Amino acid sequence: MRLMFVVGAVVCLATACTATPAAAPAANSKPGTSSAPSATPTRHASATTTPKPKPKPKPVPHVTMHQVRTADGAKVTVAVFHGPVRYALHTGSADPALSAALVTASPAVGGTERKQLLAAFNGGFKLSVGAGGYEQEGHVISPLLTGYASLIIDRSGRARIAAWGYGAPARGEAVYSVRQNLQLLVKHGQPTAAAADWYAWGATLGGGEYVARSALGEDASDDLLYAGSMSASPEDLAQALADHGARIGMELDINPEWVQLDVASRPGGPLTAKVPGQHRPADQYLLGWSRDFITVLGG
C-alpha cells in the first residue's frame, strides 16, 4: 500500500508540474466579456481578369530611303512611302498649264498642303510627246489611252498603278486624277521584257542609254516606291523597284532637268533633295514648277 501511494504521489506531482496554466484574461477585457478571438470574416476570391492587349501603335507617315548601285557603279535612289499617306497630282505652270479656276493643285505647294507635305516627285513626259493621257481632279486634259501605264489617284487620295483598261478603273472606283506614261516597266514583280530595250523609253539628252531617269512602283502592301538616278537605264530602274518589292511599275520623266525627289522626315518638315546630283533645289515645288508633279501628304 505504501508503494502505491508513493507512485501515485509522483504521478500527481508530475501532472501538476506539466499542466498548462489557465490563460490570464486580457488586460482590456471587461468583466463578463469573453476574451476568445472573434471569428475571421470569410474571404471571397476576386474574379480573375485577363489583361487587355495593348493597342497596336498607329502607323506614322514616313519615308524609307535606299540606295543601290548599278552594274556600272551608278547610284539609284529608292524611296518607299509608308503609313496613312495621300497623293495629289499638281499641274505645272507650262505643262499642262491648267488654270487655278479649273483645279486646286497648282504649280506651287502652299497653305494646308505644305503643313502635310511629306515628299514630292516629278511627273511624266510632256503631254505633247503623246506618251499617255492626263486627268486632274476630274478634268480630262488629254484622253486616257487603253493599255498605258497609269498612276491612278482616287478622291480620298489613295494611289495605285495599273494598265488603263485592264482592271482600271475598277467598278465603283472614284477616279480623281490619272497620270499616264508609256507602258508598264514592272509587271508581276519582275522587269518587263520591254525594259531591256532602252530605245522604247523616251528620247534622251545626248542620245545615250544611261541618263537621268525616274520611275514609280507599287508593292504588295499598296505602298508606292519612287526610283530615281542621274545615270541609269530603264532596266536599272525596273530592277531596283522589283528588288524593293514592287509588283507593278511605270517610268516617269527622264533627263537631268526633270528628275527630282524631295523628302521630309515628318509631314510639314524641311525638305531635302534625295537624288544625288539632281539639278533642282529641294524647295522647287514650293516655289512653283513648270511641269506636273505629285505630292505625298501625311497627317
mmCIF file of C-alpha atoms in Angstrom:
data_model
loop_
_atom_site.group_PDB
_atom_site.id
_atom_site.type_symbol
_atom_site.label_atom_id
_atom_site.label_comp_id
_atom_site.label_asym_id
_atom_site.label_seq_id
_atom_site.Cartn_x
_atom_site.Cartn_y
_atom_site.Cartn_z
ATOM 1 C CA MET A 1 0.000 0.000 0.000
ATOM 2 C CA ARG A 2 2.849 2.434 0.756
ATOM 3 C CA LEU A 3 4.489 1.827 -2.560
ATOM 4 C CA MET A 4 1.304 2.521 -4.444
ATOM 5 C CA PHE A 5 0.852 5.761 -2.503
ATOM 6 C CA VAL A 6 4.332 6.951 -3.455
ATOM 7 C CA VAL A 7 3.810 6.167 -7.110
ATOM 8 C CA GLY A 8 0.505 7.879 -7.032
ATOM 9 C CA ALA A 9 2.121 10.919 -5.412
ATOM 10 C CA VAL A 10 4.805 11.010 -8.061
ATOM 11 C CA VAL A 11 2.200 10.793 -10.770
ATOM 12 C CA CYS A 12 0.253 13.601 -9.144
ATOM 13 C CA LEU A 13 3.387 15.696 -8.784
ATOM 14 C CA ALA A 14 4.346 15.158 -12.425
ATOM 15 C CA THR A 15 0.887 16.043 -13.545
ATOM 16 C CA ALA A 16 0.889 19.213 -11.502
ATOM 17 C CA CYS A 17 4.268 20.249 -12.855
ATOM 18 C CA THR A 18 3.377 19.826 -16.552
ATOM 19 C CA ALA A 19 -0.155 21.177 -16.589
ATOM 20 C CA THR A 20 -0.649 24.322 -18.717
ATOM 21 C CA PRO A 21 -1.732 27.250 -16.577
ATOM 22 C CA ALA A 22 -5.076 28.848 -17.356
ATOM 23 C CA ALA A 23 -4.776 31.831 -19.660
ATOM 24 C CA ALA A 24 -4.984 35.146 -17.907
ATOM 25 C CA PRO A 25 -7.764 37.427 -19.006
ATOM 26 C CA ALA A 26 -6.703 40.154 -21.426
ATOM 27 C CA ALA A 27 -5.784 43.418 -19.801
ATOM 28 C CA ASN A 28 -8.558 45.293 -21.577
ATOM 29 C CA SER A 29 -11.210 42.610 -21.077
ATOM 30 C CA LYS A 30 -14.330 43.769 -19.346
ATOM 31 C CA PRO A 31 -15.917 41.632 -16.663
ATOM 32 C CA GLY A 32 -18.280 39.134 -18.174
ATOM 33 C CA THR A 33 -16.784 39.564 -21.620
ATOM 34 C CA SER A 34 -15.208 36.605 -23.415
ATOM 35 C CA SER A 35 -11.597 37.042 -24.426
ATOM 36 C CA ALA A 36 -11.866 34.455 -27.223
ATOM 37 C CA PRO A 37 -10.857 35.835 -30.642
ATOM 38 C CA SER A 38 -13.708 36.846 -32.932
ATOM 39 C CA ALA A 39 -14.486 34.767 -35.983
ATOM 40 C CA THR A 40 -12.393 35.625 -39.077
ATOM 41 C CA PRO A 41 -14.522 37.077 -41.920
ATOM 42 C CA THR A 42 -14.894 34.810 -44.935
ATOM 43 C CA ARG A 43 -12.740 35.938 -47.843
ATOM 44 C CA HIS A 44 -14.188 35.756 -51.326
ATOM 45 C CA ALA A 45 -11.788 35.059 -54.203
ATOM 46 C CA SER A 46 -11.629 38.009 -56.592
ATOM 47 C CA ALA A 47 -12.577 37.351 -60.191
ATOM 48 C CA THR A 48 -9.553 36.833 -62.424
ATOM 49 C CA THR A 49 -9.455 39.363 -65.278
ATOM 50 C CA THR A 50 -7.412 38.838 -68.426
ATOM 51 C CA PRO A 51 -5.370 41.958 -69.172
ATOM 52 C CA LYS A 52 -6.432 43.658 -72.367
ATOM 53 C CA PRO A 53 -3.824 43.531 -75.107
ATOM 54 C CA LYS A 54 -2.122 46.831 -75.721
ATOM 55 C CA PRO A 55 -3.468 48.570 -78.794
ATOM 56 C CA LYS A 56 -1.137 48.483 -81.757
ATOM 57 C CA PRO A 57 0.558 51.801 -82.365
ATOM 58 C CA LYS A 58 -0.969 53.763 -85.201
ATOM 59 C CA PRO A 59 1.159 53.767 -88.335
ATOM 60 C CA VAL A 60 3.039 57.007 -88.814
ATOM 61 C CA PRO A 61 3.537 58.517 -92.275
ATOM 62 C CA HIS A 62 7.207 58.195 -93.148
ATOM 63 C CA VAL A 63 9.628 57.539 -95.978
ATOM 64 C CA THR A 64 12.358 54.900 -96.018
ATOM 65 C CA MET A 65 15.338 55.581 -98.260
ATOM 66 C CA HIS A 66 17.511 53.023 -100.033
ATOM 67 C CA GLN A 67 20.411 53.233 -102.457
ATOM 68 C CA VAL A 68 21.591 50.579 -104.878
ATOM 69 C CA ARG A 69 24.421 50.586 -107.377
ATOM 70 C CA THR A 70 24.044 49.565 -110.986
ATOM 71 C CA ALA A 71 26.495 47.332 -112.820
ATOM 72 C CA ASP A 72 28.466 50.376 -113.971
ATOM 73 C CA GLY A 73 28.601 51.837 -110.450
ATOM 74 C CA ALA A 74 25.868 54.470 -110.792
ATOM 75 C CA LYS A 75 23.542 55.110 -107.845
ATOM 76 C CA VAL A 76 19.788 54.520 -107.914
ATOM 77 C CA THR A 77 17.793 56.026 -105.047
ATOM 78 C CA VAL A 78 14.616 54.231 -103.966
ATOM 79 C CA ALA A 79 12.088 55.889 -101.652
ATOM 80 C CA VAL A 80 9.190 53.940 -100.141
ATOM 81 C CA PHE A 81 6.219 55.935 -98.850
ATOM 82 C CA HIS A 82 4.704 54.257 -95.767
ATOM 83 C CA GLY A 83 1.754 54.827 -93.477
ATOM 84 C CA PRO A 84 -1.531 56.598 -93.992
ATOM 85 C CA VAL A 85 -0.481 58.917 -96.817
ATOM 86 C CA ARG A 86 -2.404 60.652 -99.585
ATOM 87 C CA TYR A 87 -1.318 61.703 -103.038
ATOM 88 C CA ALA A 88 -2.138 64.708 -105.198
ATOM 89 C CA LEU A 89 -1.332 65.388 -108.853
ATOM 90 C CA HIS A 90 -0.276 69.003 -109.471
ATOM 91 C CA THR A 91 -0.359 70.852 -112.757
ATOM 92 C CA GLY A 92 2.762 72.638 -113.944
ATOM 93 C CA SER A 93 2.782 76.275 -114.947
ATOM 94 C CA ALA A 94 3.733 75.363 -118.540
ATOM 95 C CA ASP A 95 2.595 71.746 -118.888
ATOM 96 C CA PRO A 96 -0.281 71.027 -118.737
ATOM 97 C CA ALA A 97 -0.817 74.660 -117.594
ATOM 98 C CA LEU A 98 -4.266 74.286 -116.035
ATOM 99 C CA SER A 99 -5.857 77.413 -114.629
ATOM 100 C CA ALA A 100 -6.474 77.908 -110.922
ATOM 101 C CA ALA A 101 -10.158 78.226 -111.764
ATOM 102 C CA LEU A 102 -10.145 74.629 -113.006
ATOM 103 C CA VAL A 103 -8.003 72.760 -110.448
ATOM 104 C CA THR A 104 -6.862 73.337 -106.872
ATOM 105 C CA ALA A 105 -3.485 71.519 -107.042
ATOM 106 C CA SER A 106 -1.492 74.353 -108.600
ATOM 107 C CA PRO A 107 2.157 74.665 -109.780
ATOM 108 C CA ALA A 108 3.255 75.527 -106.214
ATOM 109 C CA VAL A 109 2.630 73.791 -102.878
ATOM 110 C CA GLY A 110 1.351 76.034 -100.105
ATOM 111 C CA GLY A 111 -1.210 76.534 -97.347
ATOM 112 C CA THR A 112 -2.569 73.439 -95.606
ATOM 113 C CA GLU A 113 -0.883 71.130 -98.088
ATOM 114 C CA ARG A 114 2.532 72.474 -97.109
ATOM 115 C CA LYS A 115 1.869 71.561 -93.464
ATOM 116 C CA GLN A 116 1.100 67.983 -94.535
ATOM 117 C CA LEU A 117 3.828 67.609 -97.156
ATOM 118 C CA LEU A 118 5.984 64.522 -96.645
ATOM 119 C CA ALA A 119 7.514 64.240 -100.123
ATOM 120 C CA ALA A 120 7.178 65.391 -103.720
ATOM 121 C CA PHE A 121 8.436 63.977 -107.006
ATOM 122 C CA ASN A 122 8.272 64.620 -110.740
ATOM 123 C CA GLY A 123 5.506 63.505 -113.072
ATOM 124 C CA GLY A 124 5.794 62.100 -116.589
ATOM 125 C CA PHE A 125 6.692 63.226 -120.098
ATOM 126 C CA LYS A 126 5.350 66.410 -121.654
ATOM 127 C CA LEU A 127 1.829 65.850 -122.955
ATOM 128 C CA SER A 128 2.874 66.920 -126.444
ATOM 129 C CA VAL A 129 5.054 63.789 -126.710
ATOM 130 C CA GLY A 130 1.953 61.599 -126.779
ATOM 131 C CA ALA A 131 3.151 59.165 -124.113
ATOM 132 C CA GLY A 132 -0.279 58.946 -122.478
ATOM 133 C CA GLY A 133 -3.279 60.838 -121.197
ATOM 134 C CA TYR A 134 -3.796 63.191 -118.280
ATOM 135 C CA GLU A 135 -6.726 63.747 -115.944
ATOM 136 C CA GLN A 136 -6.634 66.040 -112.923
ATOM 137 C CA GLU A 137 -9.400 66.466 -110.368
ATOM 138 C CA GLY A 138 -11.991 65.050 -112.748
ATOM 139 C CA HIS A 139 -10.920 67.146 -115.751
ATOM 140 C CA VAL A 140 -9.582 65.102 -118.681
ATOM 141 C CA ILE A 141 -6.935 67.274 -120.327
ATOM 142 C CA SER A 142 -5.575 64.597 -122.673
ATOM 143 C CA PRO A 143 -7.556 61.399 -123.482
ATOM 144 C CA LEU A 144 -6.634 58.363 -121.391
ATOM 145 C CA LEU A 145 -5.246 55.553 -123.553
ATOM 146 C CA THR A 146 -6.009 51.849 -123.122
ATOM 147 C CA GLY A 147 -3.047 49.716 -122.086
ATOM 148 C CA TYR A 148 -0.884 52.613 -120.926
ATOM 149 C CA ALA A 149 0.782 52.560 -117.514
ATOM 150 C CA SER A 150 -1.264 54.792 -115.231
ATOM 151 C CA LEU A 151 -0.902 56.358 -111.807
ATOM 152 C CA ILE A 152 -4.496 56.489 -110.554
ATOM 153 C CA ILE A 153 -5.468 58.676 -107.599
ATOM 154 C CA ASP A 154 -8.983 58.457 -106.160
ATOM 155 C CA ARG A 155 -10.941 61.132 -104.322
ATOM 156 C CA SER A 156 -9.596 60.005 -100.938
ATOM 157 C CA GLY A 157 -6.009 60.471 -102.118
ATOM 158 C CA ARG A 158 -5.260 56.761 -102.374
ATOM 159 C CA ALA A 159 -2.990 55.925 -105.312
ATOM 160 C CA ARG A 160 -2.266 52.811 -107.322
ATOM 161 C CA ILE A 161 -0.608 51.797 -110.587
ATOM 162 C CA ALA A 162 -2.333 49.819 -113.336
ATOM 163 C CA ALA A 163 -2.567 49.394 -117.088
ATOM 164 C CA TRP A 164 -5.560 51.518 -118.068
ATOM 165 C CA GLY A 165 -8.447 49.424 -119.337
ATOM 166 C CA TYR A 166 -7.192 46.215 -117.713
ATOM 167 C CA GLY A 167 -8.921 46.251 -114.350
ATOM 168 C CA ALA A 168 -8.628 50.002 -114.225
ATOM 169 C CA PRO A 169 -10.692 51.811 -113.403
ATOM 170 C CA ALA A 170 -12.254 49.253 -111.065
ATOM 171 C CA ARG A 171 -16.012 49.074 -110.703
ATOM 172 C CA GLY A 172 -17.102 51.893 -108.408
ATOM 173 C CA GLU A 173 -13.608 53.391 -108.190
ATOM 174 C CA ALA A 174 -13.850 57.155 -107.626
ATOM 175 C CA VAL A 175 -11.108 58.195 -110.041
ATOM 176 C CA TYR A 176 -9.969 61.763 -109.398
ATOM 177 C CA SER A 177 -6.632 62.117 -111.206
ATOM 178 C CA VAL A 178 -4.700 59.944 -113.674
ATOM 179 C CA ARG A 179 -1.160 60.365 -114.985
ATOM 180 C CA GLN A 180 -0.215 58.024 -117.848
ATOM 181 C CA ASN A 181 3.291 57.420 -119.191
ATOM 182 C CA LEU A 182 4.219 54.757 -121.751
ATOM 183 C CA GLN A 183 3.827 51.036 -120.995
ATOM 184 C CA LEU A 184 4.429 49.108 -117.780
ATOM 185 C CA LEU A 185 8.058 48.899 -116.673
ATOM 186 C CA VAL A 186 7.470 46.241 -113.970
ATOM 187 C CA LYS A 187 4.784 43.551 -114.041
ATOM 188 C CA HIS A 188 4.160 40.616 -111.675
ATOM 189 C CA GLY A 189 7.161 41.676 -109.614
ATOM 190 C CA GLN A 190 9.644 41.489 -112.499
ATOM 191 C CA PRO A 191 11.033 43.928 -115.079
ATOM 192 C CA THR A 192 9.052 43.609 -118.293
ATOM 193 C CA ALA A 193 10.758 42.322 -121.428
ATOM 194 C CA ALA A 194 10.461 45.821 -122.886
ATOM 195 C CA ALA A 195 12.536 47.257 -120.013
ATOM 196 C CA ALA A 196 15.675 45.939 -121.697
ATOM 197 C CA ASP A 197 15.001 47.979 -124.857
ATOM 198 C CA TRP A 198 16.066 51.461 -123.775
ATOM 199 C CA TYR A 199 15.052 52.989 -127.117
ATOM 200 C CA ALA A 200 11.409 52.401 -126.173
ATOM 201 C CA TRP A 201 11.557 54.661 -123.125
ATOM 202 C CA GLY A 202 11.876 58.170 -124.489
ATOM 203 C CA ALA A 203 14.342 60.415 -126.272
ATOM 204 C CA THR A 204 17.366 61.091 -124.087
ATOM 205 C CA LEU A 205 19.615 64.098 -123.833
ATOM 206 C CA GLY A 206 22.639 63.315 -125.988
ATOM 207 C CA GLY A 207 21.073 60.095 -127.256
ATOM 208 C CA GLY A 208 22.583 57.870 -124.581
ATOM 209 C CA GLU A 209 21.162 54.936 -122.649
ATOM 210 C CA TYR A 210 22.448 55.949 -119.232
ATOM 211 C CA VAL A 211 20.818 59.254 -118.389
ATOM 212 C CA ALA A 212 18.766 60.773 -115.589
ATOM 213 C CA ARG A 213 15.602 58.697 -115.205
ATOM 214 C CA SER A 214 12.797 58.135 -112.724
ATOM 215 C CA ALA A 215 10.121 55.510 -112.153
ATOM 216 C CA LEU A 216 7.282 54.634 -109.796
ATOM 217 C CA GLY A 217 6.195 51.260 -108.414
ATOM 218 C CA GLU A 218 3.616 49.739 -106.083
ATOM 219 C CA ASP A 219 4.290 46.882 -103.659
ATOM 220 C CA ALA A 220 2.068 44.192 -102.137
ATOM 221 C CA SER A 221 1.250 46.478 -99.190
ATOM 222 C CA ASP A 222 -0.132 49.075 -101.632
ATOM 223 C CA ASP A 223 2.736 51.435 -100.817
ATOM 224 C CA LEU A 224 4.271 53.413 -103.664
ATOM 225 C CA LEU A 225 8.012 53.407 -104.394
ATOM 226 C CA TYR A 226 9.926 56.056 -106.309
ATOM 227 C CA ALA A 227 13.225 55.256 -108.028
ATOM 228 C CA GLY A 228 15.496 57.935 -109.458
ATOM 229 C CA SER A 229 19.039 58.271 -110.741
ATOM 230 C CA MET A 230 21.193 60.719 -112.663
ATOM 231 C CA SER A 231 22.600 57.824 -114.718
ATOM 232 C CA ALA A 232 20.520 54.713 -115.287
ATOM 233 C CA SER A 233 18.850 52.616 -117.945
ATOM 234 C CA PRO A 234 15.133 51.758 -117.848
ATOM 235 C CA GLU A 235 16.089 48.221 -116.854
ATOM 236 C CA ASP A 236 18.192 49.533 -113.945
ATOM 237 C CA LEU A 237 15.169 51.320 -112.508
ATOM 238 C CA ALA A 238 12.883 48.352 -113.150
ATOM 239 C CA GLN A 239 15.249 46.030 -111.309
ATOM 240 C CA ALA A 240 15.670 48.456 -108.409
ATOM 241 C CA LEU A 241 11.896 48.695 -107.998
ATOM 242 C CA ALA A 242 11.425 44.920 -108.223
ATOM 243 C CA ASP A 243 14.236 44.281 -105.728
ATOM 244 C CA HIS A 244 12.444 46.531 -103.226
ATOM 245 C CA GLY A 245 9.106 44.765 -103.553
ATOM 246 C CA ALA A 246 7.353 46.468 -106.451
ATOM 247 C CA ARG A 247 4.882 44.159 -108.159
ATOM 248 C CA ILE A 248 3.994 46.733 -110.826
ATOM 249 C CA GLY A 249 5.746 49.867 -112.046
ATOM 250 C CA MET A 250 5.962 52.610 -114.651
ATOM 251 C CA GLU A 251 8.561 55.030 -115.940
ATOM 252 C CA LEU A 252 8.188 58.720 -115.104
ATOM 253 C CA ASP A 253 10.150 61.641 -116.562
ATOM 254 C CA ILE A 254 13.734 61.433 -117.803
ATOM 255 C CA ASN A 255 16.713 63.778 -118.425
ATOM 256 C CA PRO A 256 18.526 65.881 -115.800
ATOM 257 C CA GLU A 257 16.277 68.929 -115.628
ATOM 258 C CA TRP A 258 13.178 66.973 -114.666
ATOM 259 C CA VAL A 259 14.174 64.157 -112.285
ATOM 260 C CA GLN A 260 13.505 65.325 -108.742
ATOM 261 C CA LEU A 261 12.650 63.800 -105.352
ATOM 262 C CA ASP A 262 12.322 65.874 -102.178
ATOM 263 C CA VAL A 263 11.591 64.288 -98.792
ATOM 264 C CA ALA A 264 10.880 65.498 -95.240
ATOM 265 C CA SER A 265 11.483 63.496 -92.053
ATOM 266 C CA ARG A 266 7.919 64.304 -90.947
ATOM 267 C CA PRO A 267 4.851 65.878 -92.546
ATOM 268 C CA GLY A 268 5.428 69.608 -92.878
ATOM 269 C CA GLY A 269 9.136 69.362 -92.097
ATOM 270 C CA PRO A 270 12.052 70.791 -94.080
ATOM 271 C CA LEU A 271 12.588 69.112 -97.450
ATOM 272 C CA THR A 272 15.841 67.526 -98.579
ATOM 273 C CA ALA A 273 16.814 66.694 -102.164
ATOM 274 C CA LYS A 274 17.247 62.920 -102.292
ATOM 275 C CA VAL A 275 18.505 62.001 -105.768
ATOM 276 C CA PRO A 276 22.283 62.583 -105.679
ATOM 277 C CA GLY A 277 23.129 65.162 -108.317
ATOM 278 C CA GLN A 278 19.555 66.296 -109.023
ATOM 279 C CA HIS A 279 19.514 69.729 -110.651
ATOM 280 C CA ARG A 280 16.544 71.292 -108.907
ATOM 281 C CA PRO A 281 16.641 72.527 -105.267
ATOM 282 C CA ALA A 282 14.618 70.809 -102.558
ATOM 283 C CA ASP A 283 12.124 73.684 -102.358
ATOM 284 C CA GLN A 284 11.448 73.861 -106.110
ATOM 285 C CA TYR A 285 7.883 72.557 -105.786
ATOM 286 C CA LEU A 286 7.225 75.070 -103.002
ATOM 287 C CA LEU A 287 8.359 77.936 -105.211
ATOM 288 C CA GLY A 288 6.446 76.603 -108.217
ATOM 289 C CA TRP A 289 7.389 74.451 -111.182
ATOM 290 C CA SER A 290 6.743 74.348 -114.914
ATOM 291 C CA ARG A 291 5.891 70.630 -115.146
ATOM 292 C CA ASP A 292 3.364 68.420 -113.385
ATOM 293 C CA PHE A 293 4.403 66.689 -110.156
ATOM 294 C CA ILE A 294 2.983 64.539 -107.353
ATOM 295 C CA THR A 295 2.866 65.339 -103.641
ATOM 296 C CA VAL A 296 2.815 62.806 -100.789
ATOM 297 C CA LEU A 297 0.801 64.027 -97.810
ATOM 298 C CA GLY A 298 0.616 62.767 -94.228
ATOM 299 C CA GLY A 299 -1.354 63.872 -91.199
#
